[in-house]
Amino acid sequence: MSTFVGMPGSFPQNAAVAVRDSQLRYNLRKATHTIRGKRASAVGELPDWRELRAAGKAVKDETLRHLDRYLIQLEEAVVKAGGKVHWARDAAEANKIVTDLVRATGEREVVKVKSMATQEIGLNEHLAKEGITAYETDLAELIVQLGDDWPSHILVPAIHRNRAEIREIFNEHMADWGRAAPEGLTDEPAALAEAARVHLRERFLAAKVAVSGANFMVAETGTMVVLESEGNGRMCLTLPETLISVVGIEKLVPTWRDLEVFLQLLPRSSTGERMNPYTSMWTGAVEGQDFHLVLLDNGRTGVLADEVGRQALRCIRCSACLNVCPVYERAGGHAYGSVYPGPIGAILTPQLRGMGTELDASLPFASSLCGACYEVCPVAIDIPEVLVDLRAKAPHARAERAGMKVAGWLLADQVRLARAQRLAVRFRKLVPRRLPGPLSAWTDTRDLPEIPPESFRDWWARTEGGTK
């Protein structure tokens, strides 16, 4: 089990543990560099990528401005098509709705399509407490579930595992979930995939209830859209008699024409493919199947109210920002203590959960502000801007607040600043390399700059005849 599951410390504490794991750093570096290379190639093929990116941003901004209207339109379309719509204000309400719906069928097992919304609300754990077993069917999610682990990447939840580790997980834990791994299982990708396929086939054929998320919802028709790469989603969405989809309220697009933009942006940004291998769409209850849509808020309307932070709701969960982030590449996803790791998690999690814990208050600082995340984002979320805004809102230590007040007072007056600079020069040899007391946290992670023998202001006055 991951070190960080269930008892996450602050991001710096978690990261300090992660960076000492050489195997983890190797796994992350290899995987993220491979994915980012494929993405760069796929994006480079499109001469109008900038225009597509701008269009995606515009569609998302339009949707968020009129989210109330589009949600009502979506509900009316789903109901008209034979589906049922449920509104969930928070995780507890969403979990209760899903549990009651499963119980109403008389079933005690469900199969699941990969869904970050259900991970966000802890649905699997809640169902388990109610005597209902949820089986993940995405290969990476299956690896995480069998290993009693926690996802560490948006696109590739088991990115922190290599092939040898996956083989050991299959050998040790598959039998606990109903079918043992085949004898002589190797760590070849084809062999691992075949073992997972055989393990899951009985689940698909026996399941009467499925739970999914959705990448997009089309307001004008009530259509749900799921993009995936393995075909497990198609099996879950079509075979069971009852389908329950838990979707964040921000996953809307107004029209089919808008959807076309994102069907180009998402596969190129996430998997580096021109087109997603499996794109499943359904509208309401189809072919006699009962369909329930659970619209999840869970803090999203609060994010929408923030003029700077609301742009995080544009996110289409492509994970491109994770694959270019130097912090994520070294610390990994578990250090973020959230289902949303990396740069997008550093701005989304503190807004959804608030900054009342040490972990959530530390996330906006889990960045070098290099801007690589903004450059690759297919919907132009200015993550560095939101990070800086959240840092200003985060709770700060008393010594830090006092230091900022002193700095503000000095910088507000050029005479005071000049005097302070000369005083610092005079006593520069007495300044320690490591600051004392509560200030030591600053020098624990960075070098204290050397104070020059002369301030720039005095140097300019002496050499160029300027004024002090």
PDB file of N, CA and C in Angstrom, residues 388-443:
ATOM      1  N   VAL A 388      -0.360  31.082  -7.879  1.00  0.00           N
ATOM      2  CA  VAL A 388       0.047  32.304  -7.174  1.00  0.00           C
ATOM      3  C   VAL A 388      -1.133  32.872  -6.384  1.00  0.00           C
ATOM      4  N   ASP A 389      -2.317  32.847  -6.993  1.00  0.00           N
ATOM      5  CA  ASP A 389      -3.516  33.353  -6.302  1.00  0.00           C
ATOM      6  C   ASP A 389      -3.816  32.517  -5.057  1.00  0.00           C
ATOM      7  N   LEU A 390      -3.698  31.197  -5.175  1.00  0.00           N
ATOM      8  CA  LEU A 390      -3.964  30.333  -4.030  1.00  0.00           C
ATOM      9  C   LEU A 390      -2.895  30.474  -2.953  1.00  0.00           C
ATOM     10  N   ARG A 391      -1.662  30.722  -3.361  1.00  0.00           N
ATOM     11  CA  ARG A 391      -0.605  30.934  -2.367  1.00  0.00           C
ATOM     12  C   ARG A 391      -0.909  32.155  -1.501  1.00  0.00           C
ATOM     13  N   ALA A 392      -1.470  33.190  -2.127  1.00  0.00           N
ATOM     14  CA  ALA A 392      -1.827  34.383  -1.363  1.00  0.00           C
ATOM     15  C   ALA A 392      -2.958  34.095  -0.372  1.00  0.00           C
ATOM     16  N   LYS A 393      -3.837  33.149  -0.724  1.00  0.00           N
ATOM     17  CA  LYS A 393      -4.981  32.818   0.129  1.00  0.00           C
ATOM     18  C   LYS A 393      -4.660  31.764   1.175  1.00  0.00           C
ATOM     19  N   ALA A 394      -3.558  31.055   0.997  1.00  0.00           N
ATOM     20  CA  ALA A 394      -3.207  29.974   1.925  1.00  0.00           C
ATOM     21  C   ALA A 394      -2.818  30.545   3.280  1.00  0.00           C
ATOM     22  N   PRO A 395      -3.033  29.789   4.352  1.00  0.00           N
ATOM     23  CA  PRO A 395      -2.596  30.251   5.672  1.00  0.00           C
ATOM     24  C   PRO A 395      -1.076  30.312   5.734  1.00  0.00           C
ATOM     25  N   HIS A 396      -0.553  31.365   6.341  1.00  0.00           N
ATOM     26  CA  HIS A 396       0.893  31.563   6.445  1.00  0.00           C
ATOM     27  C   HIS A 396       1.300  31.651   7.915  1.00  0.00           C
ATOM     28  N   ALA A 397       2.504  31.185   8.198  1.00  0.00           N
ATOM     29  CA  ALA A 397       3.012  31.242   9.567  1.00  0.00           C
ATOM     30  C   ALA A 397       3.147  32.685  10.022  1.00  0.00           C
ATOM     31  N   ARG A 398       3.074  32.891  11.342  1.00  0.00           N
ATOM     32  CA  ARG A 398       3.144  34.245  11.884  1.00  0.00           C
ATOM     33  C   ARG A 398       4.443  34.937  11.496  1.00  0.00           C
ATOM     34  N   ALA A 399       5.554  34.208  11.541  1.00  0.00           N
ATOM     35  CA  ALA A 399       6.841  34.806  11.179  1.00  0.00           C
ATOM     36  C   ALA A 399       6.867  35.221   9.717  1.00  0.00           C
ATOM     37  N   GLU A 400       6.245  34.413   8.859  1.00  0.00           N
ATOM     38  CA  GLU A 400       6.205  34.741   7.432  1.00  0.00           C
ATOM     39  C   GLU A 400       5.358  35.984   7.191  1.00  0.00           C
ATOM     40  N   ARG A 401       4.202  36.054   7.855  1.00  0.00           N
ATOM     41  CA  ARG A 401       3.340  37.224   7.704  1.00  0.00           C
ATOM     42  C   ARG A 401       4.057  38.488   8.185  1.00  0.00           C
ATOM     43  N   ALA A 402       4.776  38.359   9.312  1.00  0.00           N
ATOM     44  CA  ALA A 402       5.514  39.505   9.833  1.00  0.00           C
ATOM     45  C   ALA A 402       6.612  39.931   8.861  1.00  0.00           C
ATOM     46  N   GLY A 403       7.304  38.936   8.278  1.00  0.00           N
ATOM     47  CA  GLY A 403       8.357  39.240   7.318  1.00  0.00           C
ATOM     48  C   GLY A 403       7.833  39.954   6.083  1.00  0.00           C
ATOM     49  N   MET A 404       6.652  39.528   5.601  1.00  0.00           N
ATOM     50  CA  MET A 404       6.065  40.167   4.431  1.00  0.00           C
ATOM     51  C   MET A 404       5.647  41.613   4.733  1.00  0.00           C
ATOM     52  N   LYS A 405       5.160  41.856   5.960  1.00  0.00           N
ATOM     53  CA  LYS A 405       4.790  43.228   6.332  1.00  0.00           C
ATOM     54  C   LYS A 405       6.010  44.137   6.380  1.00  0.00           C
ATOM     55  N   VAL A 406       7.097  43.601   6.927  1.00  0.00           N
ATOM     56  CA  VAL A 406       8.338  44.383   6.975  1.00  0.00           C
ATOM     57  C   VAL A 406       8.845  44.665   5.567  1.00  0.00           C
ATOM     58  N   ALA A 407       8.812  43.634   4.710  1.00  0.00           N
ATOM     59  CA  ALA A 407       9.267  43.822   3.328  1.00  0.00           C
ATOM     60  C   ALA A 407       8.418  44.862   2.612  1.00  0.00           C
ATOM     61  N   GLY A 408       7.097  44.793   2.811  1.00  0.00           N
ATOM     62  CA  GLY A 408       6.213  45.773   2.193  1.00  0.00           C
ATOM     63  C   GLY A 408       6.510  47.175   2.664  1.00  0.00           C
ATOM     64  N   TRP A 409       6.788  47.320   3.956  1.00  0.00           N
ATOM     65  CA  TRP A 409       7.100  48.638   4.509  1.00  0.00           C
ATOM     66  C   TRP A 409       8.398  49.189   3.924  1.00  0.00           C
ATOM     67  N   LEU A 410       9.411  48.322   3.796  1.00  0.00           N
ATOM     68  CA  LEU A 410      10.692  48.767   3.230  1.00  0.00           C
ATOM     69  C   LEU A 410      10.563  49.125   1.748  1.00  0.00           C
ATOM     70  N   LEU A 411       9.894  48.276   0.992  1.00  0.00           N
ATOM     71  CA  LEU A 411       9.815  48.480  -0.457  1.00  0.00           C
ATOM     72  C   LEU A 411       8.913  49.642  -0.846  1.00  0.00           C
ATOM     73  N   ALA A 412       8.098  50.093   0.077  1.00  0.00           N
ATOM     74  CA  ALA A 412       7.175  51.191  -0.232  1.00  0.00           C
ATOM     75  C   ALA A 412       7.860  52.554  -0.228  1.00  0.00           C
ATOM     76  N   ASP A 413       9.092  52.629   0.257  1.00  0.00           N
ATOM     77  CA  ASP A 413       9.771  53.929   0.345  1.00  0.00           C
ATOM     78  C   ASP A 413      11.230  53.754  -0.061  1.00  0.00           C
ATOM     79  N   GLN A 414      11.685  54.492  -1.072  1.00  0.00           N
ATOM     80  CA  GLN A 414      13.028  54.291  -1.596  1.00  0.00           C
ATOM     81  C   GLN A 414      14.110  54.703  -0.605  1.00  0.00           C
ATOM     82  N   VAL A 415      13.823  55.670   0.263  1.00  0.00           N
ATOM     83  CA  VAL A 415      14.812  56.069   1.256  1.00  0.00           C
ATOM     84  C   VAL A 415      15.017  54.945   2.274  1.00  0.00           C
ATOM     85  N   ARG A 416      13.913  54.389   2.761  1.00  0.00           N
ATOM     86  CA  ARG A 416      14.017  53.266   3.702  1.00  0.00           C
ATOM     87  C   ARG A 416      14.735  52.082   3.067  1.00  0.00           C
ATOM     88  N   LEU A 417      14.415  51.803   1.788  1.00  0.00           N
ATOM     89  CA  LEU A 417      15.042  50.691   1.104  1.00  0.00           C
ATOM     90  C   LEU A 417      16.544  50.894   0.985  1.00  0.00           C
ATOM     91  N   ALA A 418      16.983  52.112   0.617  1.00  0.00           N
ATOM     92  CA  ALA A 418      18.416  52.397   0.463  1.00  0.00           C
ATOM     93  C   ALA A 418      19.148  52.231   1.792  1.00  0.00           C
ATOM     94  N   ARG A 419      18.533  52.707   2.859  1.00  0.00           N
ATOM     95  CA  ARG A 419      19.161  52.571   4.177  1.00  0.00           C
ATOM     96  C   ARG A 419      19.263  51.105   4.587  1.00  0.00           C
ATOM     97  N   ALA A 420      18.216  50.341   4.317  1.00  0.00           N
ATOM     98  CA  ALA A 420      18.238  48.919   4.658  1.00  0.00           C
ATOM     99  C   ALA A 420      19.306  48.181   3.861  1.00  0.00           C
ATOM    100  N   GLN A 421      19.489  48.536   2.597  1.00  0.00           N
ATOM    101  CA  GLN A 421      20.505  47.895   1.766  1.00  0.00           C
ATOM    102  C   GLN A 421      21.912  48.180   2.298  1.00  0.00           C
ATOM    103  N   ARG A 422      22.164  49.425   2.687  1.00  0.00           N
ATOM    104  CA  ARG A 422      23.486  49.770   3.207  1.00  0.00           C
ATOM    105  C   ARG A 422      23.742  49.069   4.541  1.00  0.00           C
ATOM    106  N   LEU A 423      22.691  48.948   5.357  1.00  0.00           N
ATOM    107  CA  LEU A 423      22.834  48.253   6.625  1.00  0.00           C
ATOM    108  C   LEU A 423      23.134  46.772   6.395  1.00  0.00           C
ATOM    109  N   ALA A 424      22.472  46.173   5.411  1.00  0.00           N
ATOM    110  CA  ALA A 424      22.711  44.766   5.099  1.00  0.00           C
ATOM    111  C   ALA A 424      24.133  44.553   4.606  1.00  0.00           C
ATOM    112  N   VAL A 425      24.645  45.485   3.788  1.00  0.00           N
ATOM    113  CA  VAL A 425      26.012  45.378   3.286  1.00  0.00           C
ATOM    114  C   VAL A 425      27.011  45.443   4.437  1.00  0.00           C
ATOM    115  N   ARG A 426      26.735  46.333   5.388  1.00  0.00           N
ATOM    116  CA  ARG A 426      27.659  46.516   6.498  1.00  0.00           C
ATOM    117  C   ARG A 426      27.784  45.251   7.351  1.00  0.00           C
ATOM    118  N   PHE A 427      26.681  44.554   7.527  1.00  0.00           N
ATOM    119  CA  PHE A 427      26.692  43.380   8.397  1.00  0.00           C
ATOM    120  C   PHE A 427      26.573  42.057   7.616  1.00  0.00           C
ATOM    121  N   ARG A 428      26.926  42.093   6.348  1.00  0.00           N
ATOM    122  CA  ARG A 428      26.705  40.919   5.505  1.00  0.00           C
ATOM    123  C   ARG A 428      27.517  39.709   5.950  1.00  0.00           C
ATOM    124  N   LYS A 429      28.663  39.887   6.530  1.00  0.00           N
ATOM    125  CA  LYS A 429      29.481  38.754   6.958  1.00  0.00           C
ATOM    126  C   LYS A 429      28.915  38.062   8.194  1.00  0.00           C
ATOM    127  N   LEU A 430      27.968  38.721   8.854  1.00  0.00           N
ATOM    128  CA  LEU A 430      27.363  38.137  10.043  1.00  0.00           C
ATOM    129  C   LEU A 430      26.097  37.337   9.732  1.00  0.00           C
ATOM    130  N   VAL A 431      25.641  37.406   8.470  1.00  0.00           N
ATOM    131  CA  VAL A 431      24.420  36.688   8.085  1.00  0.00           C
ATOM    132  C   VAL A 431      24.717  35.193   7.969  1.00  0.00           C
ATOM    133  N   PRO A 432      24.015  34.333   8.703  1.00  0.00           N
ATOM    134  CA  PRO A 432      24.302  32.888   8.666  1.00  0.00           C
ATOM    135  C   PRO A 432      23.823  32.263   7.360  1.00  0.00           C
ATOM    136  N   ARG A 433      24.388  31.107   7.021  1.00  0.00           N
ATOM    137  CA  ARG A 433      23.961  30.396   5.821  1.00  0.00           C
ATOM    138  C   ARG A 433      22.580  29.793   6.014  1.00  0.00           C
ATOM    139  N   ARG A 434      22.244  29.498   7.260  1.00  0.00           N
ATOM    140  CA  ARG A 434      20.926  28.935   7.570  1.00  0.00           C
ATOM    141  C   ARG A 434      20.242  29.844   8.572  1.00  0.00           C
ATOM    142  N   LEU A 435      19.040  30.302   8.247  1.00  0.00           N
ATOM    143  CA  LEU A 435      18.330  31.212   9.125  1.00  0.00           C
ATOM    144  C   LEU A 435      17.873  30.488  10.384  1.00  0.00           C
ATOM    145  N   PRO A 436      17.781  31.190  11.489  1.00  0.00           N
ATOM    146  CA  PRO A 436      17.428  30.539  12.761  1.00  0.00           C
ATOM    147  C   PRO A 436      15.915  30.422  12.962  1.00  0.00           C
ATOM    148  N   GLY A 437      15.538  29.569  13.912  1.00  0.00           N
ATOM    149  CA  GLY A 437      14.147  29.464  14.363  1.00  0.00           C
ATOM    150  C   GLY A 437      13.183  29.120  13.257  1.00  0.00           C
ATOM    151  N   PRO A 438      11.987  29.743  13.290  1.00  0.00           N
ATOM    152  CA  PRO A 438      10.956  29.422  12.294  1.00  0.00           C
ATOM    153  C   PRO A 438      11.347  29.818  10.872  1.00  0.00           C
ATOM    154  N   LEU A 439      12.350  30.681  10.749  1.00  0.00           N
ATOM    155  CA  LEU A 439      12.804  31.087   9.410  1.00  0.00           C
ATOM    156  C   LEU A 439      13.641  29.999   8.730  1.00  0.00           C
ATOM    157  N   SER A 440      14.042  28.993   9.489  1.00  0.00           N
ATOM    158  CA  SER A 440      14.898  27.945   8.929  1.00  0.00           C
ATOM    159  C   SER A 440      14.206  27.142   7.842  1.00  0.00           C
ATOM    160  N   ALA A 441      12.863  27.107   7.851  1.00  0.00           N
ATOM    161  CA  ALA A 441      12.138  26.356   6.822  1.00  0.00           C
ATOM    162  C   ALA A 441      12.459  26.889   5.435  1.00  0.00           C
ATOM    163  N   TRP A 442      12.744  28.170   5.347  1.00  0.00           N
ATOM    164  CA  TRP A 442      13.054  28.779   4.039  1.00  0.00           C
ATOM    165  C   TRP A 442      14.421  28.309   3.550  1.00  0.00           C
ATOM    166  N   THR A 443      15.411  28.326   4.432  1.00  0.00           N
ATOM    167  CA  THR A 443      16.767  27.949   4.006  1.00  0.00           C
ATOM    168  C   THR A 443      16.986  26.440   3.998  1.00  0.00           C
TER     169      THR A 443
END
